[in-house]
Short mmCIF file of C-alpha atoms and ligand atoms in Angstrom, two decimals:
data_model
loop_
_atom_site.label_atom_id
_atom_site.label_comp_id
_atom_site.label_asym_id
_atom_site.label_seq_id
_atom_site.Cartn_x
_atom_site.Cartn_y
_atom_site.Cartn_z
CA UNK A 1 130.57 146.39 154.61
CA UNK A 2 134.02 143.48 156.76
CA UNK A 3 131.49 140.33 155.97
CA UNK A 4 134.26 139.41 159.07
CA UNK A 5 132.39 140.89 160.75
CA UNK A 6 129.17 140.01 160.97
CA UNK A 7 130.50 136.61 160.97
CA UNK A 8 127.87 134.02 163.31
CA UNK A 9 131.32 133.08 165.62
CA UNK A 10 134.66 134.94 166.72
CA UNK A 11 137.53 133.96 168.30
CA UNK A 12 137.61 137.26 168.94
CA UNK A 13 135.01 139.41 168.80
CA UNK A 14 135.94 142.43 166.25
CA UNK A 15 136.91 145.72 166.43
CA UNK A 16 133.70 146.58 165.04
CA UNK A 17 132.96 150.81 164.86
CA UNK A 18 131.29 152.61 168.03
CA UNK A 19 127.14 152.92 167.00
CA UNK A 20 127.20 155.87 169.00
CA UNK A 21 129.94 158.01 167.39
CA UNK A 22 130.43 155.88 164.38
CA UNK A 23 133.73 157.11 164.88
CA UNK A 24 135.96 155.48 167.50
CA UNK A 25 136.70 151.87 167.67
CA UNK A 26 134.80 148.75 170.94
CA UNK A 27 138.54 147.51 172.41
CA UNK A 28 137.31 144.36 175.01
CA UNK A 29 137.04 145.61 178.68
CA UNK A 30 138.49 143.87 181.65
CA UNK A 31 137.61 140.52 181.98
CA UNK A 32 136.98 139.68 178.96
CA UNK A 33 135.42 137.67 178.04
CA UNK A 34 133.81 136.85 181.52
CA UNK A 35 132.95 132.57 180.31
CA UNK A 36 130.94 129.73 182.08
CA UNK A 37 130.86 126.61 182.54
CA UNK A 38 127.07 124.95 183.41
CA UNK A 39 126.85 122.43 185.97
CA UNK A 40 125.39 119.63 183.66
CA UNK A 41 128.37 120.06 181.11
CA UNK A 42 130.63 119.65 183.55
CA UNK A 43 129.19 116.20 184.71
CA UNK A 44 129.31 115.26 180.97
CA UNK A 45 132.43 116.20 180.33
CA UNK A 46 133.52 113.57 182.55
CA UNK A 47 131.82 110.90 180.63
CA UNK A 48 133.94 108.79 178.51
CA UNK A 49 131.94 109.38 174.90
CA UNK A 50 132.05 113.02 175.85
CA UNK A 51 132.91 114.81 173.30
CA UNK A 52 134.01 118.87 173.11
CA UNK A 53 130.90 120.02 171.57
CA UNK A 54 129.16 119.57 174.15
CA UNK A 55 129.81 121.92 176.41
CA UNK A 56 127.96 124.11 177.54
CA UNK A 57 129.62 127.46 178.13
CA UNK A 58 128.03 131.08 178.75
CA UNK A 59 130.12 134.26 177.93
CA UNK A 60 129.46 138.06 177.94
CA UNK A 61 132.13 141.35 177.67
CA UNK A 62 131.71 145.06 177.66
CA UNK A 63 133.53 146.64 175.15
CA UNK A 64 133.98 150.38 175.61
CA UNK A 65 134.44 153.19 172.03
CA UNK A 66 138.31 154.24 172.16
CA UNK A 67 137.01 157.75 171.82
CA UNK A 68 137.84 159.74 174.76
CA UNK A 69 134.66 162.25 174.79
CA UNK A 70 132.24 159.23 173.11
CA UNK A 71 133.14 156.32 175.90
CA UNK A 72 129.92 154.51 174.45
CA UNK A 73 129.85 151.48 175.96
CA UNK A 74 128.41 147.94 173.71
CA UNK A 75 126.85 145.36 176.50
CA UNK A 76 127.80 141.54 174.72
CA UNK A 77 126.86 138.18 175.80
CA UNK A 78 126.23 134.73 174.05
CA UNK A 79 127.43 131.34 173.84
CA UNK A 80 130.75 129.93 173.91
CA UNK A 81 130.68 126.77 171.53
CA UNK A 82 133.61 124.19 170.27
CA UNK A 83 134.50 123.89 166.37
CA UNK A 84 135.31 121.78 164.58
CA UNK A 85 138.17 122.85 162.03
CA UNK A 86 140.25 120.38 159.79
CA UNK A 87 142.89 121.01 156.94
CA UNK A 88 143.07 118.05 154.83
CA UNK A 89 146.00 119.53 153.07
CA UNK A 90 148.23 119.10 156.58
CA UNK A 91 146.09 116.27 157.75
CA UNK A 92 145.03 118.29 161.01
CA UNK A 93 141.49 118.40 163.20
CA UNK A 94 141.17 119.76 165.92
CA UNK A 95 138.84 122.14 168.42
CA UNK A 96 138.78 126.45 168.33
CA UNK A 97 136.76 127.94 170.70
CA UNK A 98 134.11 130.05 169.31
CA UNK A 99 132.27 133.00 170.87
CA UNK A 100 128.70 133.28 169.24
CA UNK A 101 126.88 136.40 170.55
CA UNK A 102 123.12 136.40 170.89
CA UNK A 103 123.30 140.13 172.50
CA UNK A 104 124.52 143.51 170.69
CA UNK A 105 123.73 146.18 172.56
CA UNK A 106 123.77 149.34 171.66
CA UNK A 107 124.09 147.25 167.80
CA UNK A 108 127.30 148.40 165.91
CA UNK A 109 125.96 149.27 162.17
CA UNK A 110 126.30 146.73 159.67
CA UNK A 111 125.87 149.11 157.14
CA UNK A 112 125.54 153.29 157.19
CA UNK A 113 122.82 154.97 159.16
CA UNK A 114 122.55 158.49 156.63
CA UNK A 115 121.30 161.23 158.90
CA UNK A 116 119.24 162.22 155.38
CA UNK A 117 116.90 158.80 156.40
CA UNK A 118 113.61 159.11 157.61
CA UNK A 119 113.11 158.74 161.69
CA UNK A 120 110.58 155.65 160.27
CA UNK A 121 113.42 154.09 158.50
CA UNK A 122 116.50 155.08 160.45
CA UNK A 123 114.23 153.01 162.82
CA UNK A 124 113.69 149.64 161.74
CA UNK A 125 117.09 149.96 160.33
CA UNK A 126 118.64 150.43 164.10
CA UNK A 127 116.77 147.52 164.58
CA UNK A 128 117.32 144.79 161.68
CA UNK A 129 121.03 145.52 163.34
CA UNK A 130 119.71 144.31 166.68
CA UNK A 131 118.03 140.92 165.74
CA UNK A 132 120.93 139.92 163.71
CA UNK A 133 122.12 138.65 166.30
CA UNK A 134 119.33 137.12 168.16
CA UNK A 135 117.50 136.79 165.36
CA UNK A 136 118.55 136.48 161.81
CA UNK A 137 114.48 135.73 160.93
CA UNK A 138 113.14 138.92 162.41
CA UNK A 139 115.92 141.00 161.02
CA UNK A 140 114.94 140.09 157.83
CA UNK A 141 111.62 141.16 158.15
CA UNK A 142 112.59 143.93 159.79
CA UNK A 143 114.36 144.79 156.47
CA UNK A 144 110.44 144.78 154.70
CA UNK A 145 109.21 146.85 157.13
CA UNK A 146 112.19 148.99 156.79
CA UNK A 147 111.66 149.04 152.97
CA UNK A 148 107.87 150.06 153.61
CA UNK A 149 108.87 152.73 156.17
CA UNK A 150 110.90 153.41 152.68
CA UNK A 151 108.32 153.97 150.02
CA UNK A 152 106.35 155.93 152.22
CA UNK A 153 109.67 158.04 152.86
CA UNK A 154 109.13 159.09 149.21
CA UNK A 155 105.54 158.65 149.15
CA UNK A 156 105.19 156.31 147.00
CA UNK A 157 100.90 155.57 147.13
CA UNK A 158 99.69 153.13 149.05
CA UNK A 159 96.11 153.17 146.59
CA UNK A 160 95.29 153.55 143.81
CA UNK A 161 92.07 153.39 141.54
CA UNK A 162 90.56 150.69 139.81
CA UNK A 163 89.03 150.65 136.47
CA UNK A 164 86.12 151.02 138.23
CA UNK A 165 87.04 154.20 139.93
CA UNK A 166 87.07 152.51 143.29
CA UNK A 167 90.41 152.42 145.78
CA UNK A 168 92.20 149.34 146.22
CA UNK A 169 94.96 148.67 148.59
CA UNK A 170 98.24 148.15 147.11
CA UNK A 171 101.08 145.92 148.61
CA UNK A 172 104.37 146.59 148.38
CA UNK A 173 105.79 144.68 144.97
CA UNK A 174 102.65 147.23 143.84
CA UNK A 175 104.46 150.18 145.94
CA UNK A 176 107.90 148.92 144.73
CA UNK A 177 106.61 149.23 141.09
CA UNK A 178 104.77 152.57 141.34
CA UNK A 179 108.46 153.49 143.10
CA UNK A 180 110.15 152.38 140.13
CA UNK A 181 108.91 155.12 138.29
CA UNK A 182 109.70 157.48 140.21
CA UNK A 183 112.97 156.31 140.68
CA UNK A 184 114.03 153.71 137.82
CA UNK A 185 117.78 151.11 138.70
CA UNK A 186 115.94 150.48 142.45
CA UNK A 187 113.30 147.35 142.11
CA UNK A 188 115.83 144.79 142.21
CA UNK A 189 117.51 145.13 144.68
CA UNK A 190 114.00 146.46 146.73
CA UNK A 191 112.64 142.95 145.95
CA UNK A 192 115.67 140.95 146.39
CA UNK A 193 115.06 142.20 150.38
CA UNK A 194 111.32 142.35 149.84
CA UNK A 195 111.81 137.69 149.80
CA UNK A 196 114.33 137.65 151.94
CA UNK A 197 111.74 139.16 154.65
CA UNK A 198 108.90 137.00 152.66
CA UNK A 199 111.80 134.15 154.33
CA UNK A 200 112.57 135.55 157.03
CA UNK A 201 108.44 135.67 157.72
CA UNK A 202 107.28 132.27 156.48
CA UNK A 203 109.91 129.76 157.18
CA UNK A 204 111.35 130.82 160.36
CA UNK A 205 115.16 131.80 160.10
CA UNK A 206 116.98 133.56 158.02
CA UNK A 207 120.10 132.53 155.74
CA UNK A 208 123.26 134.95 156.61
CA UNK A 209 124.62 134.94 153.77
CA UNK A 210 121.14 136.70 151.94
CA UNK A 211 120.35 138.29 154.89
CA UNK A 212 123.90 139.83 154.38
CA UNK A 213 123.79 139.94 150.44
CA UNK A 214 120.18 142.46 151.50
CA UNK A 215 122.52 144.62 153.64
CA UNK A 216 125.50 145.69 150.75
CA UNK A 217 122.51 145.60 148.30
CA UNK A 218 120.44 148.56 150.71
CA UNK A 219 123.86 150.19 151.60
CA UNK A 220 124.45 150.85 147.82
CA UNK A 221 120.70 151.95 147.15
CA UNK A 222 120.77 154.27 150.10
CA UNK A 223 123.71 155.50 148.64
CA UNK A 224 121.93 156.03 145.27
CA UNK A 225 118.06 157.62 146.94
CA UNK A 226 119.52 158.69 149.89
CA UNK A 227 122.61 160.36 149.62
CA UNK A 228 122.59 161.12 146.32
CA UNK A 229 126.30 160.21 145.43
CA UNK A 230 126.72 159.97 142.12
CA UNK A 231 124.73 162.96 141.64
CA UNK A 232 127.06 164.67 143.98
CA UNK A 233 129.86 163.22 142.17
CA UNK A 234 129.09 164.04 138.81
CA UNK A 235 128.31 167.93 140.39
CA UNK A 236 131.84 167.66 141.61
CA UNK A 237 132.44 166.73 138.31
CA UNK A 238 131.27 169.68 136.76
CA UNK A 239 132.37 172.36 138.80
CA UNK A 240 135.57 171.78 137.70
CA UNK A 241 135.00 171.62 134.40
CA UNK A 242 133.79 174.74 134.67
CA UNK A 243 136.80 175.98 136.61
CA UNK A 244 139.01 174.35 135.00
CA UNK A 245 140.70 172.15 137.84
CA UNK A 246 140.37 174.52 140.65
CA UNK A 247 138.65 173.79 143.53
CA UNK A 248 136.84 176.65 144.45
CA UNK A 249 133.91 175.49 147.02
ZN1 ZN B 1 131.86 156.14 170.41
#
């Protein structure tokens, strides 16, 4: 995951990977970006005490996938804001215009969506990518729901029996503990996702870095759990050893 592609604002929009074909890169189409300043902003700029960050501008842009037979078109929209920069060593201060996307649709994938994921899981992940731009807290909450669907995918029980033999519901934390008995080694990553989901729903805003950490943890966990990356590499290594270095697949 390249974190620079998932910043809050950009001087120019990144060359995201196409969300449709996962092969091409998204390039700006003509009139990029189309920016308009509000009339009340123009009025405020006339005031003597006005600062560049009082400016209120909106932008829209269309990006197109460079794979000819795909040609996916992604719509982006949001605010253009003035950001203050300073370089202490060079004794320099300056303002720059930054594009802050609030909507990117269809949303580029922050981490790969494996074909081996269940539809329910893939849907939550895609929704998290969309919400990332609009509402970080809602995105965090989606990741928590994703973990619940992942537990369903691995058929982790939703109930257990108490000492009297009466069934009771397991919460997500308890299901993750159960899952750890089935497939050990991912409890911390899944718990981290559960916590960031709680934070998102209680505090009303998610912390961007924490959220990106979660995507990173998830990418790693899914590569193991869903795509069995390590097991596949180990099998390839075994095959090479057996064939004395010749690849006979
Ligand atoms: Zn494409």
